[in-house]
Short mmCIF file of C-alpha atoms in Angstrom, two decimals:
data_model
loop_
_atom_site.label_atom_id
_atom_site.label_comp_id
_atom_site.label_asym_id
_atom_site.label_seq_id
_atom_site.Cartn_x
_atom_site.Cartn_y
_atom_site.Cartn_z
CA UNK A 1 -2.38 31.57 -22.90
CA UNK A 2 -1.65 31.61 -19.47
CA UNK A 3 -2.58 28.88 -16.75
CA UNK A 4 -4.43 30.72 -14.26
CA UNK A 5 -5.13 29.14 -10.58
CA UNK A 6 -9.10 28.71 -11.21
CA UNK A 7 -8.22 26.66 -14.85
CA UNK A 8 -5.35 24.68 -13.28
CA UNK A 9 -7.22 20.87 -12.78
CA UNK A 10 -9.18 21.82 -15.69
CA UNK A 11 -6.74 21.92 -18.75
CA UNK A 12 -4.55 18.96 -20.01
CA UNK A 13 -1.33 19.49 -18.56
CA UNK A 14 0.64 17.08 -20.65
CA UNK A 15 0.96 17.51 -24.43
CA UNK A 16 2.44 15.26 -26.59
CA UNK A 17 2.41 15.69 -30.31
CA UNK A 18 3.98 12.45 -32.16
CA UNK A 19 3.89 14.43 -35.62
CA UNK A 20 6.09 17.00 -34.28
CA UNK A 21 8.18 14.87 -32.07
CA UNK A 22 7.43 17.05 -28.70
CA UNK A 23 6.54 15.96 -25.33
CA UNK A 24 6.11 18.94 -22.46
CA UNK A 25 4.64 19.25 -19.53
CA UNK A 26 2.77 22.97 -17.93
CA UNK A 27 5.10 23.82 -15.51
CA UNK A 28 1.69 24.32 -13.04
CA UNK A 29 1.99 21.08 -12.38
CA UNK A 30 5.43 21.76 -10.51
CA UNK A 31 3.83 25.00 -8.59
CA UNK A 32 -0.08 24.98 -8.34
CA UNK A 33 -1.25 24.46 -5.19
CA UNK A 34 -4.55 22.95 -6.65
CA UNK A 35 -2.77 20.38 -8.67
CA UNK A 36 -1.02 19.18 -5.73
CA UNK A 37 -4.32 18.70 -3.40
CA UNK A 38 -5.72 16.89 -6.51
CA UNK A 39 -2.61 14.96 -6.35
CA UNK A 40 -2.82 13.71 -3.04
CA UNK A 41 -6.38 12.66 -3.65
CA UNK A 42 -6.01 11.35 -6.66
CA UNK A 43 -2.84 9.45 -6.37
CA UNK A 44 -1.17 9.11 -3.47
CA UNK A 45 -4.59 8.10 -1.81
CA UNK A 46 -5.34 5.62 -4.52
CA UNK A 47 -1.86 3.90 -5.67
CA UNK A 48 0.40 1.36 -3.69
CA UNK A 49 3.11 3.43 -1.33
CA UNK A 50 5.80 1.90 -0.11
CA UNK A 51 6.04 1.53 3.42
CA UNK A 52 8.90 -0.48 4.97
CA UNK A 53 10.68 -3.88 4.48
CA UNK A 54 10.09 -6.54 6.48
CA UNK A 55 13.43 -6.74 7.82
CA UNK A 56 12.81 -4.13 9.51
CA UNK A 57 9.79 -5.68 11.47
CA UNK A 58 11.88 -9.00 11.38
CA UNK A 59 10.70 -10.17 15.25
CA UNK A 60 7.15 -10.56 16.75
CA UNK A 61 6.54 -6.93 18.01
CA UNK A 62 8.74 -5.08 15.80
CA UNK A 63 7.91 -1.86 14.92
CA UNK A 64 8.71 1.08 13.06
CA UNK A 65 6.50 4.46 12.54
CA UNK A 66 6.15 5.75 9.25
CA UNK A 67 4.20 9.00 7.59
CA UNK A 68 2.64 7.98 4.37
CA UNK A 69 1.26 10.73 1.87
CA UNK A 70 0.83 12.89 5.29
CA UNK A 71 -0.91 10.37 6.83
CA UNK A 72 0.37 8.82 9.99
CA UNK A 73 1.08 4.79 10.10
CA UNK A 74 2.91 2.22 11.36
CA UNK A 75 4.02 -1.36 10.70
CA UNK A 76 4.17 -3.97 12.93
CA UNK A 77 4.82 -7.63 12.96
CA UNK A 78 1.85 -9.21 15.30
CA UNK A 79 3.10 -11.38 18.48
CA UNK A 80 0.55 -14.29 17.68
CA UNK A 81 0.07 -14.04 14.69
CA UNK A 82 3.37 -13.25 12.98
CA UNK A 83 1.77 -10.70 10.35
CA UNK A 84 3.11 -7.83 9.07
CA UNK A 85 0.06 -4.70 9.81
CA UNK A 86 -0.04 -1.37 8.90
CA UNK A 87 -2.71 0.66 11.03
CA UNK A 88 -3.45 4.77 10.81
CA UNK A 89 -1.56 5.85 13.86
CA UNK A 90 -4.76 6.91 15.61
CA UNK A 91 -6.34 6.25 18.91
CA UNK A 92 -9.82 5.05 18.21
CA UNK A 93 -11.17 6.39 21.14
CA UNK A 94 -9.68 10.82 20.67
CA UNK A 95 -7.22 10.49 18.07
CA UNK A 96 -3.97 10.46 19.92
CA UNK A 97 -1.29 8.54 17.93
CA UNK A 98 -0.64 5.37 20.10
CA UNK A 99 2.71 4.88 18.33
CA UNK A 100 5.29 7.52 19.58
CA UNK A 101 8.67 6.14 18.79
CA UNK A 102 10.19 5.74 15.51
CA UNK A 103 10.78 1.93 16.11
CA UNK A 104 11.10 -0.40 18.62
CA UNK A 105 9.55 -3.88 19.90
CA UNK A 106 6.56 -4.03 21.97
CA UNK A 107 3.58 -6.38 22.62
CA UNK A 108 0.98 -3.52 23.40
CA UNK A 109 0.80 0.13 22.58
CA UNK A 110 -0.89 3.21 24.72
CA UNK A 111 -2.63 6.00 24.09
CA UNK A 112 -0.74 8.62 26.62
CA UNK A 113 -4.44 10.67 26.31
CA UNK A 114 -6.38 8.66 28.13
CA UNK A 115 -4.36 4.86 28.54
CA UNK A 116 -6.19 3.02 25.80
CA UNK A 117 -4.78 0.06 24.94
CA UNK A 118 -4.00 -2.30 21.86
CA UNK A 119 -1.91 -5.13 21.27
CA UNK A 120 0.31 -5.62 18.47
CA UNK A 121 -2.47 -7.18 16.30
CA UNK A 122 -4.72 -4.32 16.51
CA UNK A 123 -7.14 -5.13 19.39
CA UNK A 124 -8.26 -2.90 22.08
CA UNK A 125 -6.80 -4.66 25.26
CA UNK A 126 -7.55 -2.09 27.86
CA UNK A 127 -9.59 0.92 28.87
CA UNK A 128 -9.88 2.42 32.26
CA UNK A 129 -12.87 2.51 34.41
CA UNK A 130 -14.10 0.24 31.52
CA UNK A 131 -17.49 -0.34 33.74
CA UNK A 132 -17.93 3.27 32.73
CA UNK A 133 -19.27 2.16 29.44
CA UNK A 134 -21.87 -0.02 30.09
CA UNK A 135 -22.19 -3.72 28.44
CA UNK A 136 -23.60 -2.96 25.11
CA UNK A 137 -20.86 -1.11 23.46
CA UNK A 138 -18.77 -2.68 21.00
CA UNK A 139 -15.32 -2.71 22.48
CA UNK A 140 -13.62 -4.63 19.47
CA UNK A 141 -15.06 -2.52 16.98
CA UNK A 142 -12.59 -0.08 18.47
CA UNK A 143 -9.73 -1.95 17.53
CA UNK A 144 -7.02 -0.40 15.43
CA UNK A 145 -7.80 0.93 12.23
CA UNK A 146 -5.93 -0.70 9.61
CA UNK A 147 -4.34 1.16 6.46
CA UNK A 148 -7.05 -0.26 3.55
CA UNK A 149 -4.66 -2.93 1.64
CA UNK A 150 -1.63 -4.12 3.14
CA UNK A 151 0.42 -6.49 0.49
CA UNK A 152 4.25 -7.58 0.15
CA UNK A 153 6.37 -8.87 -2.84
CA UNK A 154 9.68 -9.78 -1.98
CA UNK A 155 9.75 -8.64 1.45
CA UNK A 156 9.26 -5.02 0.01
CA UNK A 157 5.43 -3.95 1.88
CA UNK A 158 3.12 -2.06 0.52
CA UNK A 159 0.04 -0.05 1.30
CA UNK A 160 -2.96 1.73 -0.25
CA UNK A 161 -5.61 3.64 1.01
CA UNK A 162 -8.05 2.67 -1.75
CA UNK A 163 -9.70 -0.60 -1.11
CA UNK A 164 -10.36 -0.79 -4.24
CA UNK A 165 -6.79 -1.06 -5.52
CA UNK A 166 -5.55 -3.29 -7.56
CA UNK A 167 -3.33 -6.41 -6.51
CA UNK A 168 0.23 -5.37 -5.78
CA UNK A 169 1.67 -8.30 -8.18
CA UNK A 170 -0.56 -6.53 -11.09
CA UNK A 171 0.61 -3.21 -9.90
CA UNK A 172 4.17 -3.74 -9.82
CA UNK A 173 3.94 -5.11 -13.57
CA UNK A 174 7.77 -5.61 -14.95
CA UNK A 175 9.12 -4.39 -11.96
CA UNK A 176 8.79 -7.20 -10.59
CA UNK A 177 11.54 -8.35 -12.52
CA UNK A 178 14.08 -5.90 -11.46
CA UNK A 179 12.61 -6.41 -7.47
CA UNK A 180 14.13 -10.16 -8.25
CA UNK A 181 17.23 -9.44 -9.54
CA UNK A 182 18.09 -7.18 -6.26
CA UNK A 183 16.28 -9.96 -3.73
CA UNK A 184 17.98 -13.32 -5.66
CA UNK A 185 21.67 -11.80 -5.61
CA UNK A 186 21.52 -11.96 -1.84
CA UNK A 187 20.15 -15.89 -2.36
CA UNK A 188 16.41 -14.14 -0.98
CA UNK A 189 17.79 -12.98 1.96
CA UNK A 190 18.29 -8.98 2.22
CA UNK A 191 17.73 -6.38 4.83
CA UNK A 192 17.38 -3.18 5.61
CA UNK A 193 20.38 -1.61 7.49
CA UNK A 194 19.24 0.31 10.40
CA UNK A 195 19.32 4.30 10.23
CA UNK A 196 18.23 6.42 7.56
CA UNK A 197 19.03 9.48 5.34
CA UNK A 198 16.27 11.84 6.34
CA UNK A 199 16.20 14.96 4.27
CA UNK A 200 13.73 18.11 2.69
CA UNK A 201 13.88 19.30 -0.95
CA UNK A 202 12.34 22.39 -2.03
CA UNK A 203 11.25 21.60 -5.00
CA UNK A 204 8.38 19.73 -6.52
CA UNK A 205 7.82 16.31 -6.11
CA UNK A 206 7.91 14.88 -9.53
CA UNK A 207 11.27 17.07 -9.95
CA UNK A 208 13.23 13.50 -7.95
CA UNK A 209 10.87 11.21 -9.99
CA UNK A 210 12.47 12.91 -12.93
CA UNK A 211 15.73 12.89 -11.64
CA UNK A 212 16.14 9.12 -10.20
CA UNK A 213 15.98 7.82 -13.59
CA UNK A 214 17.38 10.64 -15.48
CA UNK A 215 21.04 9.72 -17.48
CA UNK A 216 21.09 12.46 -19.63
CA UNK A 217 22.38 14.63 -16.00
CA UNK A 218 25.00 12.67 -14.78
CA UNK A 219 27.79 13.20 -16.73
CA UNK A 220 27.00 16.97 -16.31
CA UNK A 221 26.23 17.39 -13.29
CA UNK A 222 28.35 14.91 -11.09
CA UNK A 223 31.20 15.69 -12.87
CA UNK A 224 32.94 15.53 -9.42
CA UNK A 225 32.42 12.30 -8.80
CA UNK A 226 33.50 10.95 -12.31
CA UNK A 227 36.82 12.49 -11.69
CA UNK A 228 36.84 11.39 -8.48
CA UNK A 229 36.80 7.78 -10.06
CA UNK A 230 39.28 8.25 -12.15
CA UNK A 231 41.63 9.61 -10.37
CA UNK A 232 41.20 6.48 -8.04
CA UNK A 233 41.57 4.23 -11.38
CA UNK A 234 38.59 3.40 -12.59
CA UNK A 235 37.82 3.05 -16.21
CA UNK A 236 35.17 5.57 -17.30
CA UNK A 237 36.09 5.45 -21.28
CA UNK A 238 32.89 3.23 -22.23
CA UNK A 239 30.68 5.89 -20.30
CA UNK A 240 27.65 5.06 -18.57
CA UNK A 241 25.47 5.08 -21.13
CA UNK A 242 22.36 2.32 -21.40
CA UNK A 243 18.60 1.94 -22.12
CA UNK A 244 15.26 2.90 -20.50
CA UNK A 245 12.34 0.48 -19.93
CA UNK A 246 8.90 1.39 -19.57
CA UNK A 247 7.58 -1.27 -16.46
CA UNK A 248 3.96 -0.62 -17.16
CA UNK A 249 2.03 1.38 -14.80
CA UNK A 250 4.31 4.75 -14.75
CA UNK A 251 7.10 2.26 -13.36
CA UNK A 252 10.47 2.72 -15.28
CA UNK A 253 13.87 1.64 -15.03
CA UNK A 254 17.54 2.84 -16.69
CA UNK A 255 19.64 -0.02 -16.81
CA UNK A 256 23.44 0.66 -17.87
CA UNK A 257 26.61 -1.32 -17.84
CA UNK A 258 28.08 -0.57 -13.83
CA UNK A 259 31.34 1.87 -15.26
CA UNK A 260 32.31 1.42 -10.63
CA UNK A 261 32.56 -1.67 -8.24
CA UNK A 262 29.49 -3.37 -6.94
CA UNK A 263 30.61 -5.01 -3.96
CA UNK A 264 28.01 -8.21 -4.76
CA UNK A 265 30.58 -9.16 -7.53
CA UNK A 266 32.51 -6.49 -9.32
CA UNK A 267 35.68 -5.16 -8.30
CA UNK A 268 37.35 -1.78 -8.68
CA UNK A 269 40.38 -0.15 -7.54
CA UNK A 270 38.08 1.84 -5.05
CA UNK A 271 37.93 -1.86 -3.35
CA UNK A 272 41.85 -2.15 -3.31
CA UNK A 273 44.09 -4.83 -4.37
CA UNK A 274 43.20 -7.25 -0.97
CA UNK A 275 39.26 -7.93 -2.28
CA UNK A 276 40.09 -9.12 -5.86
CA UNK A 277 39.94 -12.69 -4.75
CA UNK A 278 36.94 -12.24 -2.17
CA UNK A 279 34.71 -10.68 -5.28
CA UNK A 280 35.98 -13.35 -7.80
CA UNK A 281 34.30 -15.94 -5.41
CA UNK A 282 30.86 -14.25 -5.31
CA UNK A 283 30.71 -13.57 -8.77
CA UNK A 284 31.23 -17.69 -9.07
CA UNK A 285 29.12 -18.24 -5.79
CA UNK A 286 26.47 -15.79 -8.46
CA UNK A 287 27.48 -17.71 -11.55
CA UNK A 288 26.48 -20.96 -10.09
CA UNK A 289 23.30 -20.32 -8.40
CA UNK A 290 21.70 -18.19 -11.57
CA UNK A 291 23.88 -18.98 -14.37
CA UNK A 292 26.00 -16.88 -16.12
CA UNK A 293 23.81 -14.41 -17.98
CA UNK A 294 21.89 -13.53 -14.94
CA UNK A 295 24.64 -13.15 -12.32
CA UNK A 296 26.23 -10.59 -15.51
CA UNK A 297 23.28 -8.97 -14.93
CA UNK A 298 23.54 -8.67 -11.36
CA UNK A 299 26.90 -8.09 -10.63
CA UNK A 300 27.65 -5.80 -13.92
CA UNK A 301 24.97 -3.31 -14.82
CA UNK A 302 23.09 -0.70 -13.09
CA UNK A 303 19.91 0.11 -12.19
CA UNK A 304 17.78 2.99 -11.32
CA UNK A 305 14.02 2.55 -10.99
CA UNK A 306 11.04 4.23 -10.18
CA UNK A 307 8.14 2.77 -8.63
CA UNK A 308 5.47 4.85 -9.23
CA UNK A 309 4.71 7.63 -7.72
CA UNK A 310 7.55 8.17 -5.15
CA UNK A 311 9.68 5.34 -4.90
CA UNK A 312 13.35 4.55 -6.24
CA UNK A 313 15.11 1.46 -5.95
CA UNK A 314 18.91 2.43 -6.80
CA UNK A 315 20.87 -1.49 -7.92
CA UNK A 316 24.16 0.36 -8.27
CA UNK A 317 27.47 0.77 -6.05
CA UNK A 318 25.02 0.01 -3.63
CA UNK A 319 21.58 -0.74 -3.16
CA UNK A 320 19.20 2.58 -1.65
CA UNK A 321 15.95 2.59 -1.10
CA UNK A 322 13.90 6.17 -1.48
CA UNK A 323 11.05 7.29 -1.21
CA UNK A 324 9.81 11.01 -1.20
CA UNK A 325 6.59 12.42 -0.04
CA UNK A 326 5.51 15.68 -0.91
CA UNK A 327 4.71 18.51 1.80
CA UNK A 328 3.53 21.20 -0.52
CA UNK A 329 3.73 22.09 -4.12
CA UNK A 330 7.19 23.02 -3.67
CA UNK A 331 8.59 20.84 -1.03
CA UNK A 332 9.17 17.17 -0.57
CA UNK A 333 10.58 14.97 2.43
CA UNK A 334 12.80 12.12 1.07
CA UNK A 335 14.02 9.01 3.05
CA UNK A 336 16.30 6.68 2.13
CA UNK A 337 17.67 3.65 3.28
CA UNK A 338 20.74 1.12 2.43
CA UNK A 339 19.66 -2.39 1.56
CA UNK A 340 22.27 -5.52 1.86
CA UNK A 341 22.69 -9.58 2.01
CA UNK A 342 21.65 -10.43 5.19
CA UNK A 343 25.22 -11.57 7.17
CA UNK A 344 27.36 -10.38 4.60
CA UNK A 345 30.86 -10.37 5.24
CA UNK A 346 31.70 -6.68 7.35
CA UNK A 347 34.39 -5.73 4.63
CA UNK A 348 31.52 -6.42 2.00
CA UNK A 349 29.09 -4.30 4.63
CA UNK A 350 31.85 -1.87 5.05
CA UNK A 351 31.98 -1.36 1.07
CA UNK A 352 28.61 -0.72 1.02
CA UNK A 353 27.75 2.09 3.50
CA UNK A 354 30.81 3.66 2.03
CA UNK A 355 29.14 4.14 -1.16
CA UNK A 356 25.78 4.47 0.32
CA UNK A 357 27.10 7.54 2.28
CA UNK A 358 29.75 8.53 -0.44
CA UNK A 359 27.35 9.20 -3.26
CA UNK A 360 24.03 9.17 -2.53
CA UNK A 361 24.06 10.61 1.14
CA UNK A 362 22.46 13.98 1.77
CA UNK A 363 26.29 15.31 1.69
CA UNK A 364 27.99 12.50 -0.40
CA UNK A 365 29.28 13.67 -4.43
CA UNK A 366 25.83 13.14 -5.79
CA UNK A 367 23.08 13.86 -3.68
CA UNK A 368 23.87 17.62 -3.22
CA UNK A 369 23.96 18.28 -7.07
CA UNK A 370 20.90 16.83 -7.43
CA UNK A 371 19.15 18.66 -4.69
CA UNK A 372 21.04 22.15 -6.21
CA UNK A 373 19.49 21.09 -9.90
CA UNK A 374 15.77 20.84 -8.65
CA UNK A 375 15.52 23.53 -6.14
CA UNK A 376 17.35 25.71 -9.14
CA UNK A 377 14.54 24.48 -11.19
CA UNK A 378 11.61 24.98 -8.70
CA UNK A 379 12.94 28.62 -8.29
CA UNK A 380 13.52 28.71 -12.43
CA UNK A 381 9.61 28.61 -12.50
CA UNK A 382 8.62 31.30 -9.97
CA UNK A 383 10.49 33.38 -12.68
CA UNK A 384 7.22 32.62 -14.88
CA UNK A 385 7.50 33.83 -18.80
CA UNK A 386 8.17 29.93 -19.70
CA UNK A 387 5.38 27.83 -19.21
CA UNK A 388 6.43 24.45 -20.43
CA UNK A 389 8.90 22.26 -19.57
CA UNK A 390 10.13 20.04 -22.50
CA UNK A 391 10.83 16.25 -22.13
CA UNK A 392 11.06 15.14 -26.02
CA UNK A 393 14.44 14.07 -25.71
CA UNK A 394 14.86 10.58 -27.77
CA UNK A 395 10.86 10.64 -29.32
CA UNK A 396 11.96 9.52 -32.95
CA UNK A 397 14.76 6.54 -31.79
CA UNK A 398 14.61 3.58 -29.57
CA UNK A 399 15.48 5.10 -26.24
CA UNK A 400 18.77 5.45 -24.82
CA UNK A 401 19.62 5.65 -21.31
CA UNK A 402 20.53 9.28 -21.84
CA UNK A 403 17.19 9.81 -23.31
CA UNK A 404 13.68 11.05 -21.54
CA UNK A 405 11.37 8.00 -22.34
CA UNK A 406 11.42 7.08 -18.74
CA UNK A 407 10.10 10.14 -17.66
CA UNK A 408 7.32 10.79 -20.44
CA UNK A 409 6.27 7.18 -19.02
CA UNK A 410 5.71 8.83 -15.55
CA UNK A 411 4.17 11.86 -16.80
CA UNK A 412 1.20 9.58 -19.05
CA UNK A 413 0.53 8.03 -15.95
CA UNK A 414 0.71 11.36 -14.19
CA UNK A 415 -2.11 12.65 -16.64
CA UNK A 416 -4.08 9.54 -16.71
CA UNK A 417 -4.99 9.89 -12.61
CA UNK A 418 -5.41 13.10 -13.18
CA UNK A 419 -8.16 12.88 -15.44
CA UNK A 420 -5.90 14.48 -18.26
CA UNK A 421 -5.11 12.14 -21.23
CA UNK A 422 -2.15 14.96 -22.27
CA UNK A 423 -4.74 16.15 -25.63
CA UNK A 424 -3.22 18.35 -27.63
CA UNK A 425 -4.88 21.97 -27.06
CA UNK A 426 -4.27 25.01 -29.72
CA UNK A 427 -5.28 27.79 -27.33
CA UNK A 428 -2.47 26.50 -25.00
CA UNK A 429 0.35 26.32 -27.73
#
């Protein structure tokens, strides 16, 4: 049977048959434009997005301006008050956004429109010919509009339009674990290195939620880079194999043993023969602090996690945070940013971008095979003639890093906002 446009939201999307071992998902969810406005509704207006870090808003009147789920926002650290807010980046009086730069530090912000005026904490400050108005209208009432629920764990912040959202510690479930391992190996202290990796995909959304924690790809597909790694002397033999968690909440995480240097505490040949010494004394500096189990942890194995819907915390050659918001049914705009110790030493900085820009920059060794992959898939289903995509790998073992567990615990998440439980259906067999 095939999916037409009217049926699209009405079907279950997901089916997954334990007896039979299979797991797929319609590939309408990947191209109908009704699925995605239900997705917007449904979940990107109703979960926890990720918004900034507040290292980024690290001085009274910091600012940076985001787009969240389409919406215009920004985040600002209040002058008197020293809070991190997140307000729709709206004029209260026409609509103008009153934020116009990306980032930047101020104690008020105008409306070019008409020269409203707020203050970093929200409140209307100044209107002209203000007499105009008379003395019964409610001037603070016209303050900023904040984003519903604003909450931060770690320094990571969060928003949600829903104010009826669950707590963000809840939310975040056994993430929360993996959000500490990143924060304690820089002793609670990271930040966000300024500039970004600003990039569009044309392909589906989920396609990158797929991919981020995907293992079963990378040999594959950044075959490149591998040899690129071992031609510099690294030792690939073990592979880079490991095992997927499901986080609760459509959160996952692949977690494998790191086969290249970390700069925290693991050193390569990439690093040269000069930093041997300098990562021996972080890795003790890590030893002592956590212990030895959980600096191993730290400084020697991976991590890719998703944060669901749309955002990917990569713990590996160096830390990235991405998120990617979705334009249309087959287009997404992706963001990333490098995350370090805060006063690191500018070798150990140095390291860092390298990687950050070497492999998972819009034209480093890995980022351009992935894009190639989904935008091959996205065009794979405007073929049509298939109309399920198959994600059974691993059902019948405990899952492997190389496996697709992490993804089928997106996609029952995925169905469970949707108002699809993923029954199984004969007619669409």
């Amino acid at each position: 049977m095939t999916l037409t446009p009217e049926r699209v939201t009405d079907l279950p999307m997901v089916d997954e048959d334990l007896e039979h071992h299979r797991f797929r998902v319609h590939r309408a969810t990947m191209t109908s434009p009704d699925v995605f406005r239900e997705e917007v509704r449904r979940i990107f207006h109703r979960c926890w997005l990720y918004v900034g870090h507040e290292s980024e808003v690290a001085n009274p009147g910091d600012y940076v301006r985001r787009p969240l789920a389409g919406r215009p926002v920004f985040m600002v650290r209040g002058v008197k008050s020293n809070r991190v807010h997140v307000f729709h980046n709206t004029c209260t009086h026409r609509g103008a956004a009153v934020c116009r730069q990306k980032a930047g530090n101020s104690k008020v912000f105008q409306c070019f429109y008409h020269a409203w005026t707020f203050d970093s904490e929200g409140n209307l400050k100044g209107v002209p010919d203000r007499e105009a108005y008379g003395d019964r209208l409610d001037f603070a009432a016209l303050a900023l509009k904040p984003v519903a629920r604003v909450q931060s764990y770690r320094g990571f912040v969060f928003a949600s339009f829903d104010e009826q959202v669950e707590d963000l510690v809840s939310y975040l479930a056994g993430a929360r674990e993996y959000l500490d391992l990143v924060v304690d190996s820089a002793d609670g202290d990271m930040e966000i290195i300024k500039g970004t990796n600003e990039y569009c995909i044309d392909a589906n959304w989920k396609l990158l939620a797929e991919n981020s924690v995907d293992g079963y790809h990378a040999v594959s597909t950044h075959d490149t880079y591998f040899k690129y790694l071992v031609a510099l002397g690294t030792d690939l033999k073990g592979g880079v194999r490991g095992t997927a968690k499901d986080l609760g909440n459509g959160h996952a995480v692949l977690e494998y043993a790191a086969p290249w240097g970390r700069p925290i505490a693991k050193w390569e040949p990439l690093f040269g023969e000069h930093a041997r010494d300098e990562i021996a004394k972080l890795r003790a500096d890590l030893v002592a602090r956590h212990g030895e189990e959980r600096a191993s942890r730290m400084a020697d194995t991976n991590r890719n996690m998703l944060i669901y819907p749309n955002l990917v915390v990569n713990d590996i050659m160096a830390v990235t945070v991405r998120t990617f918001m979705p334009s249309a049914p087959n287009r997404m705009d992706v963001t990333a940013w490098e995350m370090a110790p805060r006063g690191e030493l500018p070798q150990l900085r140095q390291r860092r971008l390298d990687s950050f820009l070497t492999f998972l920059g819009p034209a480093g060794f890995a980022t351009p095979d992935d894009l190639e992959a989904l935008e091959s898939c996205q065009q794979g289903f405007d073929s049509g003639g298939v109309e399920w995509n198959d994600i059974s790998r691993g059902m019948t073992r405990v899952p492997e890093g190389n496996d697709e567990a992490q993804m089928r615990v997106f996609w029952r998440r995925w169905a469970e906002q949707m108002g699809d439980a993923g029954r199984h259906r004969e007619d669409l067999r």
